[in-house]
Amino acid sequence: MLDFEKPIAELEAKLSDMTKIASESGVNMDETIKSLENKIEDLKKDTFANLTRWQRVQLSRHPDRPYTLDYIYELTDDFVELHGDRSVSDDKAMVGGFGTISGKTYMLIGQQKGRNTKQRQMRNFGMANPEGYRKALRLMKLAEKFNKPIITFIDTPGAFPGIEAEERGQGEAIAKNLREMFMLKVPVICLIIGEGASGGALGIGIGDRVLMLENTWYSVISPESCSSILWRSWDYKEQAAEALKLTAGDMKSFKMIDGIVKEPLGGAHTDFKKMSSTLKRTITKTTNELETLTPEERINQRIDKFSQMGVFNE
Amino acid sequence: MAWFTRKDKGIRTPTEAKKEAPDGIWYKTPSGKIVHMRELKSNSYVSPEDGYHVRIGSEEYFEILFDNNKFTELDPEMTSADPLDFVDTKPYPSRIKQSQAKTDLKDAVRTAHGKIDGLDLCVACMDFNFIGGSMGSVVGEKIARAIDYSLKNKVPFLMISKSGGARMMEAGFSLMQMGKTSAKLALLDKAGIPFVSLLTDPTTGGVTASFAMLGDFNISEPGALIGFAGPRVIRETIGKDLPKGFQSAEFVLEHGFLDFIVDRRNLKRRLVTLLKMLNEEKAETKKEAKKVEKKESASR
C-alpha cells in the first residue's frame, strides 16, 4: 500500500467494522455509515485530484496494478499467444499474440511484469532483451501480413541493460522497431498502462494513436536515475519527477501523446473490470476511426506527428 | 669563480607574472605517446605512433571530409528552447549558455552539405563537447532536416554520431527525437538513398537505439565505445565486472552490428569508394542520357 492510500484504507477499515457491528447488534447506524462513506469518497477525490507527479509514478508501479496479460485476458474472447523471435529465444518480458475483442481480431503485444519473486525473475521485471523487441517486430509484421490492427501495451522500467543484451544489439533492435513501425500498413494503437521508460518503451511505442492511462508516466529516464545523474544522489526522485514532467497530463499538453484514458478513482487496480471496459471501448472506437483512413494516410500522419515533436529557437 | 653567479637572493615571481608554456601545442595519448598538435592535425587527429584516434568534433570532421573544407551549413542558428522550464542543480538555459560559450557551438550537432571527392554528400556530425553530445529537440530537428535535404536532393546521407544519448533536460521531447529521426530514415530507406552511419567514440543510449544503428552501412573507428546502456549502468545492474574490450567497436563488429572499422586517415577514401560503387548506376544512366542527347543532336 502506498503512503497516500493509507488514510483511505484506514477509513475503509473503520467502515467495514461499523457495518459489521451494525449488522451484528441490529442497531441502526445507517446515518453514521452514510456519512463515513461520503467522507471516504471525498477523501479519495481530494487525494487523487491532487496527486504529485511522484505519486503518479508510485501508482504506475503499484504492486496490484494490472499488467499486460491481465488486460489481454480480460479484453479478449480468444487469445492465442505466440512465442519467439525465430533467432535467439523467446523473451518472456515481451508477450504477444492474436486475440479477438468484440469479435474483431487484433495483434496484442506488450511488456509483461511479474507478480511475485519467481514471476518477476521469469519476466525480468518487464525489461526486454533484444530478442523481445525482435519478437514484437515479427508479430507486428504478421499482423500487417494478415491485415490486423496492432495494440501495444507499454509497461517497462526500461530495456534490459546486460552483457548479452549488448552482444545481441539492444540498440539496433530498438532502432529497427522505430523505423519499421512507421511503415506498418495496419493501424497501430499504443497504450501506456504503467511505466513508459525511455527507449525500452518507445521500442513498441510508435503508433497512430499513443494513449496514456491516467496514472502512468512516460519519459526519457526514470526519476530515480535522473536524480542519480543530475543531482548525484538517489534522494531527489520527487524533484526529478517534477522536473521531467512525465505524467499523462504533461505529455498530452506537450502533444507527445494523443490522449489520456481515465482510470477509476483510486487507480486502475481498485476497479480492474471498470478499467478494462473503458479500455475496450477506447480500443474499438480508436480502431474504427483509424480504419477510415487508407494505409498511406495513416503512415503519413504517423510520420508527420512525430516529425512535429520538439521545441527550439531559430 | 663560477661562470654564473646569482646576484639577487630569494627571487619570487608573482603568479600573474609567470609565463606558462602555451596549452594545446602537444598532445599526449592514453598510452603516453607525445605528438605535436600540428602533426596530429595533418594526420586526421590520429596519433602516428600508436594509432590512437583523438576525439574530434564537427569542425575537424568537416575539414577531413569536404573537398577544400568547402561546405554549406544547414540551420546554423538553431538553438535549444527550454520547454519544460527544467531546473536541476542549475537551470537548463544557463547550462546551454555555458556550453555555447565554452565550445563556440550552438548545440550538439552540425549539419552541412558539400562535395567529397566531387560527390555530393549531406553530413550531420555530433559534438561531444556540447553537454556530452546529448540529443534534445535541436539535435533531432537538425538531423531530421538534414535527412530531408538528402531526400529532396537525392544525396547520400552520412551521420557521424558521438553522444551519451538523449538529453535529460528536455525529457519526453528528447525521447521523441528518436522517433522523429527514425521516421525520416524510414523515408530515406524507402527512397533508396544511401545512409552511412559512422559511430565514433562514444556512441551510447538513445542515439545508438535510433539513427546511429540504422545505417545501410554502420561503420566505426578503432577503439570507439559503442553501446545501448553505458558500462557503468550495466556493471551496477549485473553486479559484475565487464569483460575486457566490451562495447568496443571491435566487439560490436565481432557481434555483427558493424560493417567495418576504418582508420580515420582512410575514412574519406573508403567512403568515396563505397559511394562511387553505389553511384555507378546513376553514372551509367547519365552516360546513357548523354549518348541519347548526342544521337538526337546528330540526327537533327
PDB file of N, CA and C in Angstrom, chain B residues 136-182:
ATOM      1  N   GLY B 136      18.683  16.586 -27.815  1.00  0.00           N
ATOM      2  CA  GLY B 136      17.417  17.212 -27.472  1.00  0.00           C
ATOM      3  C   GLY B 136      16.710  17.589 -28.762  1.00  0.00           C
ATOM      4  N   SER B 137      15.767  18.532 -28.669  1.00  0.00           N
ATOM      5  CA  SER B 137      14.980  18.914 -29.850  1.00  0.00           C
ATOM      6  C   SER B 137      15.845  19.434 -30.990  1.00  0.00           C
ATOM      7  N   VAL B 138      16.876  20.221 -30.671  1.00  0.00           N
ATOM      8  CA  VAL B 138      17.696  20.812 -31.733  1.00  0.00           C
ATOM      9  C   VAL B 138      18.433  19.720 -32.508  1.00  0.00           C
ATOM     10  N   VAL B 139      19.048  18.805 -31.775  1.00  0.00           N
ATOM     11  CA  VAL B 139      19.772  17.717 -32.440  1.00  0.00           C
ATOM     12  C   VAL B 139      18.814  16.915 -33.326  1.00  0.00           C
ATOM     13  N   GLY B 140      17.659  16.556 -32.761  1.00  0.00           N
ATOM     14  CA  GLY B 140      16.691  15.767 -33.530  1.00  0.00           C
ATOM     15  C   GLY B 140      16.218  16.501 -34.772  1.00  0.00           C
ATOM     16  N   GLU B 141      15.886  17.782 -34.590  1.00  0.00           N
ATOM     17  CA  GLU B 141      15.340  18.560 -35.695  1.00  0.00           C
ATOM     18  C   GLU B 141      16.386  18.785 -36.793  1.00  0.00           C
ATOM     19  N   LYS B 142      17.608  19.092 -36.382  1.00  0.00           N
ATOM     20  CA  LYS B 142      18.645  19.351 -37.392  1.00  0.00           C
ATOM     21  C   LYS B 142      18.960  18.087 -38.189  1.00  0.00           C
ATOM     22  N   ILE B 143      18.998  16.956 -37.501  1.00  0.00           N
ATOM     23  CA  ILE B 143      19.236  15.702 -38.220  1.00  0.00           C
ATOM     24  C   ILE B 143      18.069  15.405 -39.158  1.00  0.00           C
ATOM     25  N   ALA B 144      16.840  15.613 -38.641  1.00  0.00           N
ATOM     26  CA  ALA B 144      15.651  15.377 -39.474  1.00  0.00           C
ATOM     27  C   ALA B 144      15.696  16.243 -40.734  1.00  0.00           C
ATOM     28  N   ARG B 145      16.093  17.493 -40.578  1.00  0.00           N
ATOM     29  CA  ARG B 145      16.136  18.398 -41.745  1.00  0.00           C
ATOM     30  C   ARG B 145      17.273  18.037 -42.692  1.00  0.00           C
ATOM     31  N   ALA B 146      18.372  17.560 -42.134  1.00  0.00           N
ATOM     32  CA  ALA B 146      19.469  17.118 -42.998  1.00  0.00           C
ATOM     33  C   ALA B 146      19.018  15.927 -43.840  1.00  0.00           C
ATOM     34  N   ILE B 147      18.253  15.022 -43.223  1.00  0.00           N
ATOM     35  CA  ILE B 147      17.726  13.878 -43.977  1.00  0.00           C
ATOM     36  C   ILE B 147      16.741  14.378 -45.036  1.00  0.00           C
ATOM     37  N   ASP B 148      15.929  15.369 -44.662  1.00  0.00           N
ATOM     38  CA  ASP B 148      15.024  15.984 -45.642  1.00  0.00           C
ATOM     39  C   ASP B 148      15.813  16.518 -46.843  1.00  0.00           C
ATOM     40  N   TYR B 149      16.948  17.143 -46.546  1.00  0.00           N
ATOM     41  CA  TYR B 149      17.790  17.671 -47.635  1.00  0.00           C
ATOM     42  C   TYR B 149      18.247  16.539 -48.548  1.00  0.00           C
ATOM     43  N   SER B 150      18.705  15.441 -47.913  1.00  0.00           N
ATOM     44  CA  SER B 150      19.147  14.281 -48.690  1.00  0.00           C
ATOM     45  C   SER B 150      18.026  13.728 -49.558  1.00  0.00           C
ATOM     46  N   LEU B 151      16.836  13.670 -48.974  1.00  0.00           N
ATOM     47  CA  LEU B 151      15.663  13.148 -49.689  1.00  0.00           C
ATOM     48  C   LEU B 151      15.330  14.014 -50.893  1.00  0.00           C
ATOM     49  N   LYS B 152      15.299  15.309 -50.633  1.00  0.00           N
ATOM     50  CA  LYS B 152      14.881  16.261 -51.653  1.00  0.00           C
ATOM     51  C   LYS B 152      15.891  16.297 -52.799  1.00  0.00           C
ATOM     52  N   ASN B 153      17.164  16.261 -52.457  1.00  0.00           N
ATOM     53  CA  ASN B 153      18.210  16.401 -53.468  1.00  0.00           C
ATOM     54  C   ASN B 153      18.831  15.082 -53.901  1.00  0.00           C
ATOM     55  N   LYS B 154      18.278  13.995 -53.363  1.00  0.00           N
ATOM     56  CA  LYS B 154      18.773  12.643 -53.693  1.00  0.00           C
ATOM     57  C   LYS B 154      20.285  12.543 -53.499  1.00  0.00           C
ATOM     58  N   VAL B 155      20.707  12.975 -52.327  1.00  0.00           N
ATOM     59  CA  VAL B 155      22.120  12.981 -51.971  1.00  0.00           C
ATOM     60  C   VAL B 155      22.338  11.996 -50.819  1.00  0.00           C
ATOM     61  N   PRO B 156      23.379  11.194 -50.865  1.00  0.00           N
ATOM     62  CA  PRO B 156      23.638  10.275 -49.754  1.00  0.00           C
ATOM     63  C   PRO B 156      23.796  11.019 -48.435  1.00  0.00           C
ATOM     64  N   PHE B 157      23.446  10.322 -47.362  1.00  0.00           N
ATOM     65  CA  PHE B 157      23.475  10.932 -46.036  1.00  0.00           C
ATOM     66  C   PHE B 157      24.517  10.234 -45.167  1.00  0.00           C
ATOM     67  N   LEU B 158      25.364  11.032 -44.528  1.00  0.00           N
ATOM     68  CA  LEU B 158      26.342  10.484 -43.588  1.00  0.00           C
ATOM     69  C   LEU B 158      26.050  11.045 -42.195  1.00  0.00           C
ATOM     70  N   MET B 159      25.850  10.140 -41.253  1.00  0.00           N
ATOM     71  CA  MET B 159      25.624  10.558 -39.866  1.00  0.00           C
ATOM     72  C   MET B 159      26.864  10.203 -39.053  1.00  0.00           C
ATOM     73  N   ILE B 160      27.466  11.207 -38.425  1.00  0.00           N
ATOM     74  CA  ILE B 160      28.600  10.924 -37.543  1.00  0.00           C
ATOM     75  C   ILE B 160      28.127  11.096 -36.104  1.00  0.00           C
ATOM     76  N   SER B 161      27.954   9.987 -35.423  1.00  0.00           N
ATOM     77  CA  SER B 161      27.409  10.030 -34.063  1.00  0.00           C
ATOM     78  C   SER B 161      28.526  10.073 -33.038  1.00  0.00           C
ATOM     79  N   LYS B 162      28.259  10.795 -31.965  1.00  0.00           N
ATOM     80  CA  LYS B 162      29.203  10.921 -30.845  1.00  0.00           C
ATOM     81  C   LYS B 162      28.390  11.501 -29.706  1.00  0.00           C
ATOM     82  N   SER B 163      27.840  10.628 -28.873  1.00  0.00           N
ATOM     83  CA  SER B 163      26.833  11.112 -27.940  1.00  0.00           C
ATOM     84  C   SER B 163      26.639  10.173 -26.763  1.00  0.00           C
ATOM     85  N   GLY B 164      26.339  10.771 -25.627  1.00  0.00           N
ATOM     86  CA  GLY B 164      25.996   9.980 -24.452  1.00  0.00           C
ATOM     87  C   GLY B 164      24.543   9.532 -24.463  1.00  0.00           C
ATOM     88  N   GLY B 165      23.767  10.039 -25.432  1.00  0.00           N
ATOM     89  CA  GLY B 165      22.361   9.634 -25.523  1.00  0.00           C
ATOM     90  C   GLY B 165      21.422  10.824 -25.483  1.00  0.00           C
ATOM     91  N   ALA B 166      20.208  10.569 -25.054  1.00  0.00           N
ATOM     92  CA  ALA B 166      19.186  11.616 -25.036  1.00  0.00           C
ATOM     93  C   ALA B 166      19.487  12.642 -23.939  1.00  0.00           C
ATOM     94  N   ARG B 167      19.038  13.869 -24.163  1.00  0.00           N
ATOM     95  CA  ARG B 167      19.295  14.936 -23.190  1.00  0.00           C
ATOM     96  C   ARG B 167      18.165  14.975 -22.156  1.00  0.00           C
ATOM     97  N   MET B 168      18.539  14.719 -20.905  1.00  0.00           N
ATOM     98  CA  MET B 168      17.536  14.630 -19.843  1.00  0.00           C
ATOM     99  C   MET B 168      16.732  15.905 -19.662  1.00  0.00           C
ATOM    100  N   MET B 169      17.374  17.056 -19.896  1.00  0.00           N
ATOM    101  CA  MET B 169      16.717  18.331 -19.606  1.00  0.00           C
ATOM    102  C   MET B 169      15.562  18.649 -20.553  1.00  0.00           C
ATOM    103  N   GLU B 170      15.410  17.825 -21.600  1.00  0.00           N
ATOM    104  CA  GLU B 170      14.229  18.006 -22.451  1.00  0.00           C
ATOM    105  C   GLU B 170      13.342  16.773 -22.392  1.00  0.00           C
ATOM    106  N   ALA B 171      13.632  15.906 -21.423  1.00  0.00           N
ATOM    107  CA  ALA B 171      12.825  14.735 -21.079  1.00  0.00           C
ATOM    108  C   ALA B 171      12.104  14.095 -22.271  1.00  0.00           C
ATOM    109  N   GLY B 172      10.765  14.132 -22.244  1.00  0.00           N
ATOM    110  CA  GLY B 172       9.972  13.491 -23.292  1.00  0.00           C
ATOM    111  C   GLY B 172      10.337  13.968 -24.693  1.00  0.00           C
ATOM    112  N   PHE B 173      10.618  15.253 -24.821  1.00  0.00           N
ATOM    113  CA  PHE B 173      10.985  15.788 -26.146  1.00  0.00           C
ATOM    114  C   PHE B 173      12.239  15.097 -26.688  1.00  0.00           C
ATOM    115  N   SER B 174      13.208  14.866 -25.811  1.00  0.00           N
ATOM    116  CA  SER B 174      14.431  14.190 -26.246  1.00  0.00           C
ATOM    117  C   SER B 174      14.121  12.773 -26.720  1.00  0.00           C
ATOM    118  N   LEU B 175      13.296  12.103 -25.942  1.00  0.00           N
ATOM    119  CA  LEU B 175      12.918  10.727 -26.303  1.00  0.00           C
ATOM    120  C   LEU B 175      12.280  10.685 -27.690  1.00  0.00           C
ATOM    121  N   MET B 176      11.397  11.637 -27.951  1.00  0.00           N
ATOM    122  CA  MET B 176      10.662  11.617 -29.215  1.00  0.00           C
ATOM    123  C   MET B 176      11.543  11.952 -30.421  1.00  0.00           C
ATOM    124  N   GLN B 177      12.727  12.513 -30.171  1.00  0.00           N
ATOM    125  CA  GLN B 177      13.644  12.757 -31.285  1.00  0.00           C
ATOM    126  C   GLN B 177      14.125  11.429 -31.880  1.00  0.00           C
ATOM    127  N   MET B 178      14.158  10.401 -31.044  1.00  0.00           N
ATOM    128  CA  MET B 178      14.493   9.069 -31.557  1.00  0.00           C
ATOM    129  C   MET B 178      13.458   8.645 -32.590  1.00  0.00           C
ATOM    130  N   GLY B 179      12.192   8.926 -32.271  1.00  0.00           N
ATOM    131  CA  GLY B 179      11.124   8.597 -33.200  1.00  0.00           C
ATOM    132  C   GLY B 179      11.205   9.441 -34.462  1.00  0.00           C
ATOM    133  N   LYS B 180      11.395  10.751 -34.267  1.00  0.00           N
ATOM    134  CA  LYS B 180      11.425  11.672 -35.399  1.00  0.00           C
ATOM    135  C   LYS B 180      12.516  11.294 -36.405  1.00  0.00           C
ATOM    136  N   THR B 181      13.748  11.099 -35.908  1.00  0.00           N
ATOM    137  CA  THR B 181      14.862  10.793 -36.813  1.00  0.00           C
ATOM    138  C   THR B 181      14.648   9.448 -37.499  1.00  0.00           C
ATOM    139  N   SER B 182      14.089   8.484 -36.759  1.00  0.00           N
ATOM    140  CA  SER B 182      13.847   7.164 -37.352  1.00  0.00           C
ATOM    141  C   SER B 182      12.772   7.244 -38.433  1.00  0.00           C
TER     142      SER B 182
END
